[in-house]
Short mmCIF file of C-alpha atoms in Angstrom, two decimals:
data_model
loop_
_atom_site.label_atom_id
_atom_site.label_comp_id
_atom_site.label_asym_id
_atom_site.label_seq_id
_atom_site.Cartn_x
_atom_site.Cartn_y
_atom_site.Cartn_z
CA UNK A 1 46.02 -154.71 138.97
CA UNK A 2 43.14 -154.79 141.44
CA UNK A 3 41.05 -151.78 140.86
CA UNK A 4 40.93 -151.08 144.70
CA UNK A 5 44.22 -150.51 146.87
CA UNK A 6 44.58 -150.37 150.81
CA UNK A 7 47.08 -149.31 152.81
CA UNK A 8 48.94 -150.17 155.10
CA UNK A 9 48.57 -154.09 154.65
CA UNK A 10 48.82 -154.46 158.29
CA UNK A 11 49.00 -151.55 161.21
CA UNK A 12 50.02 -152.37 164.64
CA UNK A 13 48.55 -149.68 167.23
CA UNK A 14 48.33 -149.22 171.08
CA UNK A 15 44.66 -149.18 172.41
CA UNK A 16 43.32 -145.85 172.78
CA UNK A 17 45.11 -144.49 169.72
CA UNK A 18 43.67 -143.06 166.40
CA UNK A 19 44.48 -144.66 163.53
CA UNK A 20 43.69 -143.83 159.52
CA UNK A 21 43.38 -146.41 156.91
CA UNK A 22 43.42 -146.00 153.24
CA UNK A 23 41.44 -146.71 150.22
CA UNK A 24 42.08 -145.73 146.20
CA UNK A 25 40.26 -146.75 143.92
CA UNK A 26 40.11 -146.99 139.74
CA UNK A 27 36.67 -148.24 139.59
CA UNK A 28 34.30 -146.24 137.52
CA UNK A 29 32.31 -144.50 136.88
CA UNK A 30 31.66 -145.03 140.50
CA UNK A 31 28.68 -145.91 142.20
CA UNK A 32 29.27 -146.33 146.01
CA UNK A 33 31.85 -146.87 148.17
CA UNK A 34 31.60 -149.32 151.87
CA UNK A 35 33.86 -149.94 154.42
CA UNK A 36 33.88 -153.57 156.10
CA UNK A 37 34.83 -154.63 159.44
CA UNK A 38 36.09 -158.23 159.36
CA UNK A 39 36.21 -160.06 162.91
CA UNK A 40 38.50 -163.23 162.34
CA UNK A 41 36.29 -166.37 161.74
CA UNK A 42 33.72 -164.35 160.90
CA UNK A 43 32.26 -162.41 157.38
CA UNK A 44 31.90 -159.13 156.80
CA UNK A 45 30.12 -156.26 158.16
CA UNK A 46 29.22 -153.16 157.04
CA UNK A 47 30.08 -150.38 159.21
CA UNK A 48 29.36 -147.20 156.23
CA UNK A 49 28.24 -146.86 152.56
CA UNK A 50 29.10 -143.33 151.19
CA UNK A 51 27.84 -142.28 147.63
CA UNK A 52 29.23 -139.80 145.47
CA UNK A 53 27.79 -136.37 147.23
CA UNK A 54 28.90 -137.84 150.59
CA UNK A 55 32.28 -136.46 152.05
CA UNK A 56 32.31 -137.71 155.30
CA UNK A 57 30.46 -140.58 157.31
CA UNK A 58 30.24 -141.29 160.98
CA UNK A 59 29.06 -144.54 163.09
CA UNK A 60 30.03 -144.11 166.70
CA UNK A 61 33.84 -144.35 166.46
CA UNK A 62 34.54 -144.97 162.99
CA UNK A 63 34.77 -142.03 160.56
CA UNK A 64 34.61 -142.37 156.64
CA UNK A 65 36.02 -139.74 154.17
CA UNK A 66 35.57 -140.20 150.45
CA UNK A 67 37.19 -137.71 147.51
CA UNK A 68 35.48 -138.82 144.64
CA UNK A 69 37.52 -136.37 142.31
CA UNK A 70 41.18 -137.96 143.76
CA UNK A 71 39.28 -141.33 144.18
CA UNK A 72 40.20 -141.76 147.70
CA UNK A 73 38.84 -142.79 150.65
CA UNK A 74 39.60 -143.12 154.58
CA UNK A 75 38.29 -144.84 157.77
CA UNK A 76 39.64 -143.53 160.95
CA UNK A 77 39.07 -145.26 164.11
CA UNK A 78 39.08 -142.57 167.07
CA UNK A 79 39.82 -144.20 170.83
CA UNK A 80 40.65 -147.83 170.21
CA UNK A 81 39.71 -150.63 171.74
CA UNK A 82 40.69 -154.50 171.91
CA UNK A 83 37.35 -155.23 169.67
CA UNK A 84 38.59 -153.31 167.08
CA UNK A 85 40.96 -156.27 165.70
CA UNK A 86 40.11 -157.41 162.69
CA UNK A 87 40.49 -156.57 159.21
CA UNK A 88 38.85 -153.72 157.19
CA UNK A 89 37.65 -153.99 153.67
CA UNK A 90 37.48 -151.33 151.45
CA UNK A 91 34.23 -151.75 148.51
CA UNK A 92 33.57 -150.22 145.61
CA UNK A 93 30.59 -150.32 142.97
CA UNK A 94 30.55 -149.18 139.62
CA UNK A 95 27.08 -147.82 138.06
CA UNK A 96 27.22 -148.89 135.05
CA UNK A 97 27.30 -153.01 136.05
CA UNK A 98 26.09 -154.70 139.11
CA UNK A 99 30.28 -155.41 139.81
CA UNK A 100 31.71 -154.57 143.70
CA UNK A 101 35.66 -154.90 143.69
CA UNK A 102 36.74 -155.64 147.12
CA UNK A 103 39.90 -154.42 148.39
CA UNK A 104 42.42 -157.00 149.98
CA UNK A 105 41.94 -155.19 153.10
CA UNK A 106 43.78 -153.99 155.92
CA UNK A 107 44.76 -156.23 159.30
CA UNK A 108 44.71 -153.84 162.61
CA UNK A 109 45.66 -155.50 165.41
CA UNK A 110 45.06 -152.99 169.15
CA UNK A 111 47.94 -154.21 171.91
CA UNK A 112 46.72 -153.38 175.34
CA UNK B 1 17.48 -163.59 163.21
CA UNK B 2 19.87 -165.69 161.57
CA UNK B 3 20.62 -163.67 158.93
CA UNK B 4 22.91 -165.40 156.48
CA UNK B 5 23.13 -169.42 157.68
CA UNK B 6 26.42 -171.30 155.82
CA UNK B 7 26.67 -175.23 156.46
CA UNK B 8 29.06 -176.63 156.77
CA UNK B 9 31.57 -174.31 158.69
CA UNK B 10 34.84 -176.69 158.30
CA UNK B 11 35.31 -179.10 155.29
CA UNK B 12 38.33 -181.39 154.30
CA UNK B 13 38.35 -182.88 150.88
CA UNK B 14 40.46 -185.00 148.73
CA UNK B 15 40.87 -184.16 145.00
CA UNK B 16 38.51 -185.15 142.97
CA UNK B 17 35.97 -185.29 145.41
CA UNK B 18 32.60 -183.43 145.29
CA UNK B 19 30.74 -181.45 147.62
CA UNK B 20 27.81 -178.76 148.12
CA UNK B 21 28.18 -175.72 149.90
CA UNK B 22 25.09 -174.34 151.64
CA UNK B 23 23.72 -171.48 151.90
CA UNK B 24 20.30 -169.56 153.25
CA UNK B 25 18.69 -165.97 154.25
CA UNK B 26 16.04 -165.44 156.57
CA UNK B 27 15.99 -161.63 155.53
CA UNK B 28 13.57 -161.98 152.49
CA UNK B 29 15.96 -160.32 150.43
CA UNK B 30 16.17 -161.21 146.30
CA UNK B 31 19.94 -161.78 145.25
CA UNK B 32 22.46 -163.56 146.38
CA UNK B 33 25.53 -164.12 146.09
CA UNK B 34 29.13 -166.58 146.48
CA UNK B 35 32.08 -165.46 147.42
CA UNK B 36 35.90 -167.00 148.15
CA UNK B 37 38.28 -164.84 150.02
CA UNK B 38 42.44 -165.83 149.28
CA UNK B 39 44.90 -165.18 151.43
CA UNK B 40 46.17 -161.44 150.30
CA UNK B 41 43.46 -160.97 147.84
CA UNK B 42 39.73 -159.02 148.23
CA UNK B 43 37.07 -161.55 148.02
CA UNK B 44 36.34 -162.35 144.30
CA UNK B 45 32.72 -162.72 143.00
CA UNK B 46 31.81 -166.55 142.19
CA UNK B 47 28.56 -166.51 141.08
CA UNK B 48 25.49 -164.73 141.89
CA UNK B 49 21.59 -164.73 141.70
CA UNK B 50 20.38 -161.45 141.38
CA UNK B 51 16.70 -162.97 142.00
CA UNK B 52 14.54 -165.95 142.39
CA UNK B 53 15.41 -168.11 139.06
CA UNK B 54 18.29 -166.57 137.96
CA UNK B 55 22.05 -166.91 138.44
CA UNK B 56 25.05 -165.45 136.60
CA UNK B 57 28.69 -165.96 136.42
CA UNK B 58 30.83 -163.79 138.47
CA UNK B 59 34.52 -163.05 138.53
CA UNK B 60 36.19 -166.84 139.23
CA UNK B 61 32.94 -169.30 138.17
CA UNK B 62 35.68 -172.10 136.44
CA UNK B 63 35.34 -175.12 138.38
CA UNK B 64 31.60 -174.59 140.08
CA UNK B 65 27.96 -175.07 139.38
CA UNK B 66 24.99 -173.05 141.43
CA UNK B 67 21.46 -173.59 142.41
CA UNK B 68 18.80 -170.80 143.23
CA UNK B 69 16.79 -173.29 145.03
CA UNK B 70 14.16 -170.78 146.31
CA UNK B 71 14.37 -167.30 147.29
CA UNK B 72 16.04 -168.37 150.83
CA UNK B 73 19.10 -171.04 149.82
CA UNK B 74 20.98 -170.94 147.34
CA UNK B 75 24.06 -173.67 147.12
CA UNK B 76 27.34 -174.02 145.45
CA UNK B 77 28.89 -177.54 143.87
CA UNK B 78 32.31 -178.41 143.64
CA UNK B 79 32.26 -181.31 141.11
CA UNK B 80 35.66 -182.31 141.42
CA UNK B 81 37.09 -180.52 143.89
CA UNK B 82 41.16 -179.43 142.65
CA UNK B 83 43.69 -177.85 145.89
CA UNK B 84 43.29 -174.40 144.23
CA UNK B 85 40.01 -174.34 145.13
CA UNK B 86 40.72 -174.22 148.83
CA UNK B 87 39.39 -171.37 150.69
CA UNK B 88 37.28 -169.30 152.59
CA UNK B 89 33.66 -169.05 151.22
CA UNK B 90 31.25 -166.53 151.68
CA UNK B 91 27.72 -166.42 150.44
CA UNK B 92 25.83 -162.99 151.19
CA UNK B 93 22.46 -161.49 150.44
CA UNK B 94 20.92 -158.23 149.75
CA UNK B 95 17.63 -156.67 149.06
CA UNK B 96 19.14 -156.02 145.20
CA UNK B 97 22.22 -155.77 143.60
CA UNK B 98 24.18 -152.60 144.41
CA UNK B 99 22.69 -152.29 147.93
CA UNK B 100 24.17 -153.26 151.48
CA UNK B 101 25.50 -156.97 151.32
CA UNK B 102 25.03 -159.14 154.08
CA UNK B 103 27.66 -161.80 154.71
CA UNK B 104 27.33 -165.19 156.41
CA UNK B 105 30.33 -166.42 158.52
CA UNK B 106 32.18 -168.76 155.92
CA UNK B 107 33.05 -172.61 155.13
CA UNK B 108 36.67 -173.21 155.31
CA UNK B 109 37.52 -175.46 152.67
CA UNK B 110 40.33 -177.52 152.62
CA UNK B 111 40.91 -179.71 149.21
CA UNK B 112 43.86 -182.74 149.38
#
């Protein structure tokens, strides 16, 4: 079982709607936790890296939660727009090894 | 800045075939690191280099070899290339191990 879990696989939403994406996670004891954005085509990039004091995260539209004691996490897109297609990827790291476990990552796709 | 620099982007192989996957950072940063990302599954670790000189096995190594050329490239051989081993591939850097990873834009990989 993959120590880190999204949900919903895939999420469907109109543009200029919120939407909430989730991440659990097993992995301990834990280090950090990152959020991805995934254009299609294209790798990775980062859009937050929360450690364990941080509750919440903001970069522009994009809001990160984390509940280290439920070992849960969130990334909730406020307003959204066409560009923010792609799929989101859920990382965590473990201190006690040099290991990140990604998630398999959620596909949004924004309809006009 | 480049950033993370793959070559080639598209590849078609038959099995049995070999091949080198390359990969280099213009962002001075020690480790390194390959990737492949599966259709439904995070991106699992292949092998990494956590600095000039040294490389280690990560999650999936069965099947490939690895060479820290110098702090900028490091590649990734397929000796015999088998169709499980198509994929996405990723190679990423980072200043060290545990901090923000910086991905390069893939080689799709297609083995016959």
């Amino acid at each position: 079982k993959n120590q880190v879990e999204q949900s919903p696989q895939s999420l469907i939403i109109l543009e200029g709607k919120n939407c909430t994406l989730q991440c659990n996670y097993t992995v301990s004891p834990f280090s950090n936790l990152r959020w991805y954005k995934q254009d299609t085509g294209r790798g990775p990039v980062s859009l937050t890296i929360m450690t364990f004091s941080e509750n919440t995260k903001s970069n522009g539209r994009y809001t990160a939660t984390l509940d280290a004691d439920t070992k849960q996490s969130s990334l909730h897109i406020t307003a959204s727009q066409l560009s923010d297609s792609a799929s989101y990827i859920c990382v965590v790291s473990a201190h006690n090894n040099n290991d990140m476990r990604f998630g398999a990552g959620t596909r949004l796709t924004v309809k006009p | 800045n480049a950033g993370v620099t793959q070559t080639p982007k598209f590849q078609v192989l038959k099995t049995g075939q070999s091949m080198t996957l390359q990969c280099a950072q213009d962002m001075n940063h020690n480790s390194m690191y390959w990737y492949r990302q599966d259709p439904g599954m995070g991106l699992r670790l292949i092998y990494y280099s956590a600095s000039e000189g040294t490389t280690d096995k990560g999650e999936v190594p069965n099947g490939y070899n690895v060479s820290r050329l110098n702090k900028r490239e490091f590649s990734l051989r397929l000796e015999s290339a088998a169709p499980s081993q198509t994929s996405v591939y990723f190679c990423a850097s980072s200043p060290y191990r545990q901090v923000l990873v910086h991905f390069g834009d893939g080689t799709r990989l297609s083995i016959l």
